[in-house]
Amino acid sequence: IPPLSSMTLTGNHLIAGREAAPHSHTFNATNPTTSEKLDPVYGDATHAEADEALQAAEAAFDALRLATPETRAALLDAIADEITALGDALLERAHAETALPMARLTGERGRAIGQCKLFAALIREGSWAEARVDHAIPDRQPLPKPDVRRVMMPLGPVVVFGASNFPFAIGVVGTDTVCALAAGCPVVVKGHPAHPGTCEMMGRAVENALRKVGLPAGCFSLLHGKGNDIGTTLVKHPLTQAVGFTGSLRGGRALMDVAAARPTPIPVYAEMGSVNPVFVLPGALKERASKIAEAYVGSVTMGVGQFCTNPAIVLGIMGPDLQQFISSSAALATKVAPQTMLHSGICQAYGAGTAVWQTIKGLELAGQSETPPSSDATQAACRIFTTTLDVLENNEELNREVFGPCSIITECPTLDDLLRYANKLEGQLTATIHGTVEDLREYAPLVRVLEKKVGRIIFNGFPTGIEVCPSMHHGGPYPAASHSFFTSIGTASIYRFVRPVCYQGFPEEALPELLQDANPRGAMRIVDGEIKR
Ligand code: NAP
């Protein structure tokens, strides 16, 4: 196996270990900072190649799902090692393709490696599979109780769409791929066309890891493509059992509709972003308006605002403290240097979205980067707007995500108005409250409303920067995500790609290991109604 750090990119699709050269609708990655085209040439995978990848995935499914958890965990550890072995070459290619700073990319690579190790530990331990055992009671009256046991089983081949804004942690070997492989599902990735070279490097890391642990090459394929055709083909394919997606509402919704229209519908787990309202309450504003403004502008501009958790709408009760917060935020915005966005499409959408806002009567530009952005360098300026609640409520487009470093601070007359707005919110990934403990007591009804609207509620923090841990929930009611029950980040994300199977009356030795009485893994289970190891 050649060391990946010295790898020459080929532009090939990686289909179950076979190299397939691009031959139709070719495209190059573009460096967003310089507009320079980057070699090599990539191209759209064909329908035959999509079929080949999914046939291979189906053929590899039994080997992957019936492999011991140790083997699948070894695969994840080997992927982590292969990513590490890519060294600086991976960071440099990702930097050229996305313009994300090297420090950010280094941190994100650490997160991707950490995710591999986290899921390896999860499946070695076994409690995640929620094994339940109810022993038979043959002499129960009036009817005997049968022996019933249930455990989670993988769904089958999963199609993954990587995100443009997290080339490592939500990319080819991001959270979707890693938890699908951990569960025992082969994966076919549709690479993001904005960073195909990074996709190829990460895809080769998985290929090498599969070879190292002796699992079939069909467990993984990477297909490139630009335009909707290849993605739609993969979702329609009868062997696809589930889809993981992070991106736009338009793309996610289109794929949900394609999946629902199949003769056998399948789940599409789409994480589609939101406006992430932030409520700054009076006590907090009185105590620390300037400090909150500093953290807020930092959150809005982090990663050039290219996060689905960007705090795009702030609401507070009108008065001098809110005015101070607005003027501090506006002053800070002027000092933010314009930065290069991920690709020209996202940059144009940002420019167009904020230009539409500026035509809305009653919406004021409070402050923006004083240095003008360079369109040659795909740059975006930070823009902080202010408005009143009636303008926000009467203009639907202000309540839709504009991806980039912009945000709207809204003056509300009373608590009742805040509550009315919160009650009308669409599903959101997050909502944030800045307050004192007294604020939280007085505004408790706001928390009760937000519990019905969002996936994660943050107190005195900001929604950007997501901790990858067992209790994280990164999802929310539609349109933030397609299924509010599921998270796309953290260990609970594995439940997207499994389903329960129940065994009744089986002899011990014919049961999956996690359901046997001996419980050799020592996993936490519910046995005859009692939670124990
Ligand atoms: P995107 O346009 O939704 O694309 C994501 C992936 O889905 C790409 O591989 C794309 O490839 C594919 N796709 C999109 N629409 C499709 C369709 N109708 N049928 C089949 N495949 C489809 O997202 P993006 O390029 O990352 O960024 C664009 C916008 O998405 C941003 O401006 C932002 O609003 C949003 N976004 C949200 C998040 C989030 O975390 N929720 C992250 C990034 C971006 P093809 O177009 O080549 O088919």
Coordinates of C-alpha atoms and ligand atoms in Angstrom, one line a residue:
I1 CA 0.0 0.0 0.0
P2 CA 1.6 3.3 -1.0
P3 CA 1.9 6.0 1.7
L4 CA -0.9 8.4 1.1
S5 CA 1.1 11.5 1.9
S6 CA 2.9 10.9 -1.4
M7 CA -0.3 10.2 -3.3
T8 CA -0.9 11.7 -6.7
L9 CA -4.5 12.5 -7.3
T10 CA -6.1 10.8 -10.3
G11 CA -9.6 12.1 -10.6
N12 CA -10.9 8.6 -10.6
H13 CA -14.1 7.3 -9.0
L14 CA -13.3 4.7 -6.4
I15 CA -15.7 1.9 -6.9
A16 CA -15.3 -1.0 -4.5
G17 CA -11.6 -0.9 -4.9
R18 CA -11.7 -0.4 -8.7
E19 CA -10.4 2.8 -10.3
A20 CA -12.8 4.3 -12.9
A21 CA -11.5 7.3 -14.9
P22 CA -13.8 10.3 -15.4
H23 CA -15.3 10.3 -18.9
S24 CA -18.3 12.5 -18.9
H25 CA -19.3 16.1 -17.8
T26 CA -15.8 16.7 -16.5
F27 CA -15.0 19.5 -14.0
N28 CA -12.1 20.8 -11.9
A29 CA -11.9 22.1 -8.4
T30 CA -11.4 25.8 -8.2
N31 CA -9.2 27.6 -5.6
P32 CA -11.7 30.2 -4.3
T33 CA -8.9 32.6 -3.2
T34 CA -7.2 32.7 -6.7
S35 CA -9.9 31.4 -9.0
E36 CA -7.2 29.0 -10.3
K37 CA -8.4 25.6 -11.6
L38 CA -6.9 22.7 -9.7
D39 CA -5.8 19.4 -11.3
P40 CA -6.8 16.7 -11.8
V41 CA -10.0 16.6 -13.8
Y42 CA -13.0 14.9 -12.2
G43 CA -16.3 13.9 -13.9
D44 CA -19.8 12.8 -13.3
A45 CA -20.1 9.1 -12.4
T46 CA -22.5 7.2 -14.8
H47 CA -25.6 5.3 -13.9
A48 CA -23.7 2.1 -14.6
E49 CA -21.1 3.1 -12.1
A50 CA -23.7 4.0 -9.5
D51 CA -25.2 0.6 -10.0
E52 CA -21.8 -1.1 -9.8
A53 CA -21.1 0.7 -6.4
L54 CA -24.4 -0.3 -4.9
Q55 CA -24.3 -3.9 -6.2
A56 CA -20.8 -4.2 -4.6
A57 CA -22.2 -2.6 -1.4
E58 CA -25.0 -5.1 -1.2
A59 CA -22.6 -8.0 -1.9
A60 CA -20.3 -6.8 1.0
F61 CA -23.2 -6.2 3.5
D62 CA -23.2 -9.6 5.1
A63 CA -19.4 -9.6 5.6
L64 CA -19.5 -6.2 7.2
R65 CA -22.5 -6.7 9.4
L66 CA -21.5 -10.2 10.5
A67 CA -17.9 -9.2 11.2
T68 CA -17.2 -8.9 15.0
P69 CA -17.5 -5.5 16.5
E70 CA -13.7 -5.7 17.1
T71 CA -13.1 -6.0 13.3
R72 CA -15.4 -3.0 12.5
A73 CA -13.7 -1.0 15.3
A74 CA -10.3 -2.0 13.9
L75 CA -11.5 -0.6 10.5
L76 CA -12.4 2.7 12.1
D77 CA -9.1 2.9 13.9
A78 CA -7.3 2.1 10.7
I79 CA -9.2 4.9 8.9
A80 CA -8.1 7.3 11.6
D81 CA -4.5 6.1 11.1
E82 CA -4.8 6.5 7.3
I83 CA -6.1 10.0 7.7
T84 CA -3.2 10.9 10.0
A85 CA -0.8 9.4 7.4
L86 CA -2.1 11.8 4.8
G87 CA -0.2 14.4 6.8
D88 CA 0.0 18.0 5.6
A89 CA -0.8 17.1 2.0
L90 CA -4.5 16.6 3.1
L91 CA -4.6 20.0 4.8
E92 CA -2.9 21.7 1.9
R93 CA -5.3 20.3 -0.7
A94 CA -8.4 21.1 1.5
H95 CA -7.1 24.6 2.0
A96 CA -6.6 25.1 -1.7
E97 CA -10.1 23.8 -2.5
T98 CA -12.1 25.5 0.4
A99 CA -10.0 28.5 1.5
L100 CA -10.6 27.3 5.1
P101 CA -7.7 28.4 7.2
M102 CA -5.0 25.8 8.0
A103 CA -5.6 26.1 11.8
R104 CA -9.3 25.4 11.3
L105 CA -8.6 22.5 9.0
T106 CA -6.1 21.0 11.5
G107 CA -8.8 21.2 14.2
E108 CA -11.4 19.7 11.9
R109 CA -9.1 16.8 10.9
G110 CA -8.7 16.1 14.7
R111 CA -12.5 16.0 15.0
A112 CA -12.7 13.5 12.1
I113 CA -10.1 11.3 13.6
G114 CA -11.7 11.6 17.0
Q115 CA -15.1 10.5 15.5
C116 CA -13.5 7.3 14.1
K117 CA -12.1 6.5 17.6
L118 CA -15.3 7.4 19.4
F119 CA -17.5 5.1 17.2
A120 CA -14.8 2.3 17.5
A121 CA -15.1 2.5 21.3
L122 CA -18.9 2.6 21.1
I123 CA -19.2 -0.6 19.2
R124 CA -16.5 -2.5 21.2
E125 CA -18.6 -1.8 24.3
G126 CA -21.9 -2.7 22.8
S127 CA -24.5 -0.9 24.9
W128 CA -25.5 1.3 22.0
A129 CA -27.4 -1.6 20.4
E130 CA -30.0 -1.3 23.2
A131 CA -30.3 -5.1 23.7
R132 CA -33.5 -6.1 25.5
V133 CA -34.1 -9.6 26.9
D134 CA -37.4 -10.9 28.3
H135 CA -37.0 -14.5 29.4
A136 CA -39.8 -17.0 28.9
I137 CA -42.3 -17.8 31.7
P138 CA -43.7 -21.1 30.5
D139 CA -46.0 -21.5 33.5
R140 CA -47.5 -18.0 33.5
Q141 CA -51.3 -18.0 33.8
P142 CA -53.5 -17.7 31.9
L143 CA -51.0 -17.9 29.0
P144 CA -47.3 -18.8 29.0
K145 CA -44.9 -15.9 28.2
P146 CA -42.6 -16.5 25.3
D147 CA -38.8 -15.7 25.3
V148 CA -38.6 -12.3 23.4
R149 CA -35.3 -10.4 22.7
R150 CA -34.6 -7.4 20.6
V151 CA -31.4 -5.6 19.3
M152 CA -30.4 -3.1 16.7
M153 CA -29.3 -4.3 13.3
P154 CA -27.9 -2.4 10.3
L155 CA -30.1 -1.3 7.5
G156 CA -27.9 -2.1 4.4
P157 CA -26.2 0.1 1.9
V158 CA -26.2 3.8 2.8
V159 CA -25.7 6.8 0.5
V160 CA -23.9 9.7 2.0
F161 CA -23.7 13.3 0.7
G162 CA -20.8 15.2 2.2
A163 CA -21.2 18.9 3.2
S164 CA -19.3 21.7 1.5
N165 CA -18.5 23.4 4.8
F166 CA -16.9 20.5 6.7
P167 CA -14.6 18.7 4.2
F168 CA -13.3 16.3 6.9
A169 CA -15.8 16.1 9.8
I170 CA -19.0 15.9 7.7
G171 CA -17.3 14.8 4.4
V172 CA -16.4 11.5 2.8
V173 CA -15.2 10.1 6.1
G174 CA -17.4 12.4 8.2
T175 CA -19.9 11.5 10.9
D176 CA -22.4 9.8 8.4
T177 CA -19.9 7.4 6.9
V178 CA -18.2 6.6 10.2
C179 CA -21.4 5.8 12.1
A180 CA -22.8 3.8 9.1
L181 CA -19.7 1.6 8.9
A182 CA -19.7 1.2 12.7
A183 CA -23.3 0.0 12.5
G184 CA -22.4 -2.5 9.7
C185 CA -23.7 -0.6 6.7
P186 CA -21.6 -0.4 3.5
V187 CA -21.4 3.2 2.2
V188 CA -21.5 4.9 -1.2
V189 CA -20.4 8.5 -1.0
K190 CA -21.4 11.2 -3.5
G191 CA -18.4 13.6 -3.1
H192 CA -19.0 17.3 -2.8
P193 CA -18.0 18.8 -6.2
A194 CA -16.4 21.9 -4.5
H195 CA -13.6 19.8 -3.0
P196 CA -13.1 16.6 -5.1
G197 CA -9.4 16.3 -4.4
T198 CA -10.0 16.2 -0.6
C199 CA -12.7 13.7 -1.2
E200 CA -10.4 11.5 -3.2
M201 CA -7.7 11.5 -0.5
M202 CA -10.2 10.7 2.2
G203 CA -11.8 8.0 0.0
R204 CA -8.3 6.3 -0.5
A205 CA -7.8 6.4 3.3
V206 CA -11.0 4.2 3.6
E207 CA -9.9 1.9 0.8
N208 CA -6.5 1.3 2.4
A209 CA -8.1 0.7 5.8
L210 CA -10.5 -1.9 4.4
R211 CA -7.5 -3.7 2.8
K212 CA -5.6 -3.6 6.1
V213 CA -8.4 -5.2 8.2
G214 CA -9.4 -7.7 5.4
L215 CA -13.0 -6.5 4.8
P216 CA -14.4 -6.5 1.3
A217 CA -13.6 -3.4 -0.9
G218 CA -17.4 -3.2 -1.7
C219 CA -18.0 -1.8 1.8
F220 CA -17.0 1.6 0.4
S221 CA -17.2 3.5 -2.9
L222 CA -16.7 7.2 -3.7
L223 CA -18.4 8.7 -6.8
H224 CA -17.9 12.2 -8.0
G225 CA -20.4 14.3 -9.7
K226 CA -21.6 17.9 -10.3
G227 CA -25.2 18.5 -10.9
N228 CA -28.1 16.6 -9.4
D229 CA -28.1 13.5 -11.6
I230 CA -25.7 11.2 -9.9
G231 CA -27.1 12.0 -6.4
T232 CA -30.7 11.4 -7.6
T233 CA -29.7 8.1 -9.2
L234 CA -28.1 6.9 -6.0
V235 CA -31.1 7.7 -3.9
K236 CA -33.5 6.1 -6.4
H237 CA -31.4 2.9 -6.6
P238 CA -33.4 -0.1 -5.2
L239 CA -30.4 -1.3 -3.1
T240 CA -30.0 1.9 -1.2
Q241 CA -31.5 1.6 2.2
A242 CA -31.0 5.1 3.8
V243 CA -29.4 8.4 3.0
G244 CA -27.3 10.8 5.0
F245 CA -27.2 14.4 3.8
T246 CA -25.9 17.8 5.1
G247 CA -26.6 20.9 2.9
S248 CA -29.3 23.2 1.6
L249 CA -33.0 22.9 2.3
R250 CA -33.6 22.8 -1.4
G251 CA -31.2 19.9 -1.9
G252 CA -32.3 18.0 1.2
R253 CA -36.0 18.4 0.3
A254 CA -35.5 17.3 -3.3
L255 CA -33.8 14.1 -2.1
M256 CA -36.5 13.5 0.6
D257 CA -39.1 13.7 -2.3
V258 CA -37.1 11.4 -4.5
A259 CA -36.9 8.8 -1.7
A260 CA -40.6 9.1 -0.8
A261 CA -41.5 8.5 -4.4
R262 CA -39.6 5.2 -4.7
P263 CA -41.7 2.0 -4.9
T264 CA -40.0 1.2 -1.6
P265 CA -39.5 4.6 0.2
I266 CA -36.4 4.9 2.4
P267 CA -35.4 7.4 5.1
V268 CA -33.4 10.5 4.1
Y269 CA -31.6 11.9 7.2
A270 CA -31.2 15.5 6.0
E271 CA -29.7 18.2 8.1
M272 CA -30.6 21.4 6.3
G273 CA -29.7 24.4 8.6
S274 CA -31.7 27.1 10.3
V275 CA -31.6 30.7 11.5
N276 CA -30.8 29.8 15.1
P277 CA -32.6 32.6 17.0
V278 CA -30.8 34.1 20.0
F279 CA -32.8 35.8 22.8
V280 CA -30.9 38.4 24.8
L281 CA -32.9 39.0 27.9
P282 CA -32.9 42.3 29.9
G283 CA -30.9 41.2 32.9
A284 CA -28.0 39.9 30.8
L285 CA -28.1 43.1 28.6
K286 CA -27.9 45.3 31.7
E287 CA -25.0 43.2 33.1
R288 CA -22.8 42.6 30.0
A289 CA -24.2 44.0 26.7
S290 CA -20.7 44.7 25.2
K291 CA -19.3 41.3 26.2
I292 CA -22.3 39.5 24.6
A293 CA -21.8 41.6 21.5
E294 CA -18.2 40.6 21.2
A295 CA -19.0 36.8 21.5
Y296 CA -22.0 37.3 19.1
V297 CA -19.9 38.9 16.3
G298 CA -17.3 36.3 16.8
S299 CA -19.9 33.5 16.3
V300 CA -21.5 35.2 13.3
T301 CA -18.1 35.5 11.5
M302 CA -16.5 32.2 12.6
G303 CA -15.8 30.2 9.5
V304 CA -17.1 33.2 7.4
G305 CA -20.5 32.4 8.8
Q306 CA -20.6 29.1 6.9
F307 CA -22.2 27.1 9.6
C308 CA -25.7 25.8 9.8
T309 CA -25.6 26.9 13.5
N310 CA -24.9 30.6 12.6
P311 CA -26.9 32.9 14.9
A312 CA -28.8 34.7 12.1
I313 CA -31.5 36.4 14.2
V314 CA -31.1 38.1 17.6
L315 CA -34.2 39.3 19.6
G316 CA -34.3 41.6 22.6
I317 CA -36.7 43.9 24.4
M318 CA -36.2 47.5 23.1
G319 CA -34.5 49.9 25.4
P320 CA -31.1 51.6 26.1
D321 CA -29.3 48.3 26.9
L322 CA -30.4 46.7 23.6
Q323 CA -29.3 49.9 21.8
Q324 CA -25.9 49.5 23.4
F325 CA -25.7 45.9 22.3
I326 CA -26.6 47.0 18.7
S327 CA -24.0 49.8 18.6
S328 CA -21.3 47.5 20.1
S329 CA -22.1 44.8 17.5
A330 CA -22.2 47.3 14.6
A331 CA -18.8 48.7 15.7
L332 CA -17.2 45.3 15.9
A333 CA -18.6 44.3 12.5
T334 CA -16.8 47.2 10.8
K335 CA -13.4 45.8 12.1
V336 CA -14.0 42.3 10.6
A337 CA -11.9 41.8 7.5
P338 CA -13.7 40.3 4.5
Q339 CA -12.9 36.6 4.1
T340 CA -12.9 34.0 1.3
M341 CA -16.0 31.8 1.2
L342 CA -16.0 28.1 0.2
H343 CA -17.0 28.5 -3.4
S344 CA -18.3 31.1 -5.8
G345 CA -21.9 29.7 -5.7
I346 CA -22.1 30.2 -1.9
C347 CA -20.5 33.7 -2.2
Q348 CA -23.0 34.7 -4.9
A349 CA -25.9 33.4 -2.9
Y350 CA -24.7 35.4 0.1
G351 CA -24.4 38.6 -1.9
A352 CA -27.8 38.1 -3.5
G353 CA -29.5 37.1 -0.2
T354 CA -28.2 40.2 1.7
A355 CA -29.0 42.4 -1.3
V356 CA -32.6 41.3 -1.2
W357 CA -32.7 42.1 2.5
Q358 CA -31.5 45.6 1.8
T359 CA -34.5 46.4 -0.3
I360 CA -36.8 45.7 2.7
K361 CA -38.3 48.8 4.3
G362 CA -37.6 48.9 8.0
L363 CA -34.4 46.8 7.8
E364 CA -31.3 48.9 8.5
L365 CA -27.6 48.0 7.9
A366 CA -26.2 48.8 11.3
G367 CA -22.6 47.9 10.5
Q368 CA -20.4 46.1 7.9
S369 CA -16.8 45.3 7.3
E370 CA -15.2 48.7 6.4
T371 CA -12.8 47.0 4.0
P372 CA -14.7 46.1 0.9
P373 CA -14.7 42.4 -0.1
S374 CA -12.8 41.3 -3.2
S375 CA -15.0 39.4 -5.6
D376 CA -11.9 38.0 -7.3
A377 CA -11.0 36.3 -4.0
T378 CA -14.6 35.1 -3.4
Q379 CA -14.8 37.3 -0.3
A380 CA -17.8 38.2 1.9
A381 CA -18.1 41.2 4.2
C382 CA -19.6 40.8 7.7
R383 CA -23.0 42.5 7.8
I384 CA -25.1 43.2 10.9
F385 CA -28.7 44.5 10.4
T386 CA -31.3 45.8 12.8
T387 CA -35.0 45.8 12.5
T388 CA -38.2 45.7 14.5
L389 CA -40.3 42.7 15.2
D390 CA -43.2 43.6 12.9
V391 CA -40.8 43.9 10.0
L392 CA -39.3 40.5 10.9
E393 CA -42.7 38.9 11.2
N394 CA -44.0 40.4 7.9
N395 CA -41.1 39.4 5.7
E396 CA -40.7 35.7 5.4
E397 CA -37.3 36.0 3.6
L398 CA -35.7 37.5 6.7
N399 CA -36.5 34.2 8.5
R400 CA -34.7 32.0 6.0
E401 CA -31.0 31.1 6.2
V402 CA -28.7 33.3 4.2
F403 CA -25.4 31.3 4.4
G404 CA -22.6 33.7 5.4
P405 CA -21.4 36.2 8.0
C406 CA -24.7 38.2 8.4
S407 CA -27.2 38.5 11.2
I408 CA -30.3 40.6 12.1
I409 CA -30.8 42.2 15.6
T410 CA -34.5 42.7 16.3
E411 CA -36.2 45.1 18.8
C412 CA -39.3 43.6 20.4
P413 CA -41.7 45.7 22.5
T414 CA -42.5 43.1 25.3
L415 CA -42.1 39.6 26.5
D416 CA -45.4 38.7 25.0
D417 CA -44.1 39.7 21.6
L418 CA -41.0 37.6 22.0
L419 CA -43.3 34.7 22.9
R420 CA -45.5 35.3 19.9
Y421 CA -42.5 35.2 17.6
A422 CA -41.1 32.1 19.2
N423 CA -44.5 30.3 18.9
K424 CA -44.5 31.0 15.2
L425 CA -40.9 29.8 14.6
E426 CA -40.3 27.0 12.1
G427 CA -38.2 24.0 13.3
Q428 CA -34.7 25.1 14.2
L429 CA -31.4 23.3 15.0
T430 CA -30.8 25.6 17.9
A431 CA -32.1 28.5 20.0
T432 CA -30.0 30.5 22.5
I433 CA -30.9 32.5 25.6
H434 CA -28.6 35.0 27.2
G435 CA -29.8 35.8 30.6
T436 CA -29.3 35.9 34.3
V437 CA -30.8 33.2 36.6
E438 CA -33.6 35.7 37.4
D439 CA -34.2 36.3 33.7
L440 CA -34.5 32.5 33.2
R441 CA -37.1 32.4 36.0
E442 CA -39.1 35.3 34.6
Y443 CA -38.8 34.1 31.0
A444 CA -39.5 30.4 31.7
P445 CA -42.4 30.4 29.3
L446 CA -39.9 31.2 26.5
V447 CA -38.0 28.0 27.3
R448 CA -41.2 26.0 27.3
V449 CA -42.0 27.3 23.7
L450 CA -38.4 26.7 22.5
E451 CA -38.5 23.1 23.7
K452 CA -41.2 22.5 21.0
K453 CA -39.3 24.2 18.2
V454 CA -35.6 23.3 18.4
G455 CA -33.1 20.5 18.8
R456 CA -30.7 22.2 21.2
I457 CA -31.2 25.1 23.6
I458 CA -28.1 27.0 24.7
F459 CA -27.8 29.2 27.8
N460 CA -25.2 32.0 27.8
G461 CA -23.2 30.6 25.0
F462 CA -23.4 30.5 21.2
P463 CA -24.6 27.7 18.9
T464 CA -21.4 27.5 16.7
G465 CA -18.9 24.9 17.7
I466 CA -20.6 21.6 18.2
E467 CA -19.3 19.2 20.8
V468 CA -19.1 15.6 19.5
C469 CA -20.4 13.6 22.4
P470 CA -23.1 11.1 23.5
S471 CA -25.6 13.7 24.6
M472 CA -25.3 16.0 21.5
H473 CA -28.4 16.5 19.5
H474 CA -27.8 18.2 16.1
G475 CA -31.1 18.1 14.4
G476 CA -34.5 19.6 15.0
P477 CA -38.1 19.7 13.6
Y478 CA -38.5 20.2 9.9
P479 CA -37.2 22.2 8.0
A480 CA -34.0 22.1 10.2
A481 CA -33.9 18.4 9.6
S482 CA -36.0 15.7 8.0
H483 CA -36.6 13.6 11.1
S484 CA -36.6 15.5 14.4
F485 CA -35.8 12.3 16.4
F486 CA -32.4 11.8 14.9
T487 CA -29.0 13.6 15.3
S488 CA -26.3 13.8 12.7
I489 CA -23.6 14.5 15.2
G490 CA -22.6 12.6 18.3
T491 CA -22.8 8.9 19.1
A492 CA -26.6 8.8 18.8
S493 CA -26.3 9.4 15.1
I494 CA -25.8 5.7 14.7
Y495 CA -29.5 5.1 15.2
R496 CA -30.2 6.6 11.7
F497 CA -28.8 3.5 10.1
V498 CA -30.2 0.7 12.2
R499 CA -33.5 -0.8 13.0
P500 CA -34.7 -3.2 15.8
V501 CA -35.0 -6.9 15.1
C502 CA -36.9 -9.0 17.6
Y503 CA -36.3 -12.8 18.1
Q504 CA -38.9 -14.9 19.7
G505 CA -38.4 -18.4 21.1
F506 CA -34.8 -18.8 19.8
P507 CA -32.3 -21.1 21.4
E508 CA -29.4 -19.3 23.1
E509 CA -26.6 -20.3 20.7
A510 CA -28.6 -19.1 17.6
L511 CA -29.0 -15.6 19.0
P512 CA -26.7 -12.6 18.2
E513 CA -24.0 -12.2 20.9
L514 CA -25.6 -9.2 22.5
L515 CA -28.7 -11.1 23.2
Q516 CA -27.1 -14.2 24.8
D517 CA -27.5 -14.6 28.5
A518 CA -23.8 -14.6 29.1
N519 CA -23.5 -11.1 27.7
P520 CA -19.8 -11.6 27.0
R521 CA -19.3 -7.9 26.1
G522 CA -20.8 -6.7 29.4
A523 CA -23.1 -4.3 27.5
M524 CA -25.8 -2.4 29.3
R525 CA -29.2 -4.2 28.5
I526 CA -32.7 -4.3 29.8
V527 CA -33.2 -7.8 31.1
D528 CA -36.6 -8.7 32.4
G529 CA -37.4 -5.1 32.9
E530 CA -34.2 -4.2 34.8
I531 CA -31.4 -2.1 33.3
K532 CA -28.0 -3.9 33.9
R533 CA -24.7 -5.0 32.5
Ligands
NAP1 P1 -26.2 21.7 -1.5 O1 -26.3 22.6 -2.6 O2 -27.4 21.3 -0.8 O3 -25.4 20.4 -1.9 C1 -25.0 19.4 -1.0 C2 -24.8 18.1 -1.8 O4 -26.1 17.6 -2.3 C3 -23.9 18.2 -3.0 O5 -23.2 17.0 -3.2 C4 -24.9 18.4 -4.1 O6 -24.3 18.0 -5.3 C5 -26.1 17.5 -3.7 N1 -27.4 18.0 -4.1 C6 -27.9 19.2 -3.9 N2 -29.1 19.4 -4.4 C7 -29.4 18.2 -5.0 C8 -30.6 17.7 -5.7 N3 -31.6 18.4 -5.9 N4 -30.5 16.4 -6.2 C9 -29.4 15.6 -6.0 N5 -28.3 16.1 -5.3 C10 -28.3 17.3 -4.8 O7 -25.2 22.4 -0.4 P2 -23.8 23.1 -0.5 O8 -23.2 23.1 -1.9 O9 -23.0 22.6 0.6 O10 -24.1 24.6 -0.1 C11 -25.2 25.3 -0.7 C12 -26.1 25.9 0.4 O11 -26.4 24.9 1.3 C13 -25.4 27.0 1.2 O12 -25.5 28.2 0.6 C14 -26.2 26.8 2.5 O13 -27.4 27.6 2.4 C15 -26.5 25.4 2.6 N6 -25.6 24.6 3.5 C16 -26.1 24.1 4.7 C17 -25.3 23.3 5.5 C18 -25.8 22.7 6.7 O14 -25.0 22.4 7.6 N7 -27.1 22.5 6.9 C19 -24.0 23.1 5.1 C20 -23.5 23.6 3.9 C21 -24.4 24.3 3.1 P3 -24.8 18.5 -6.7 O15 -25.4 19.9 -6.6 O16 -23.6 18.4 -7.5 O17 -25.8 17.5 -7.1

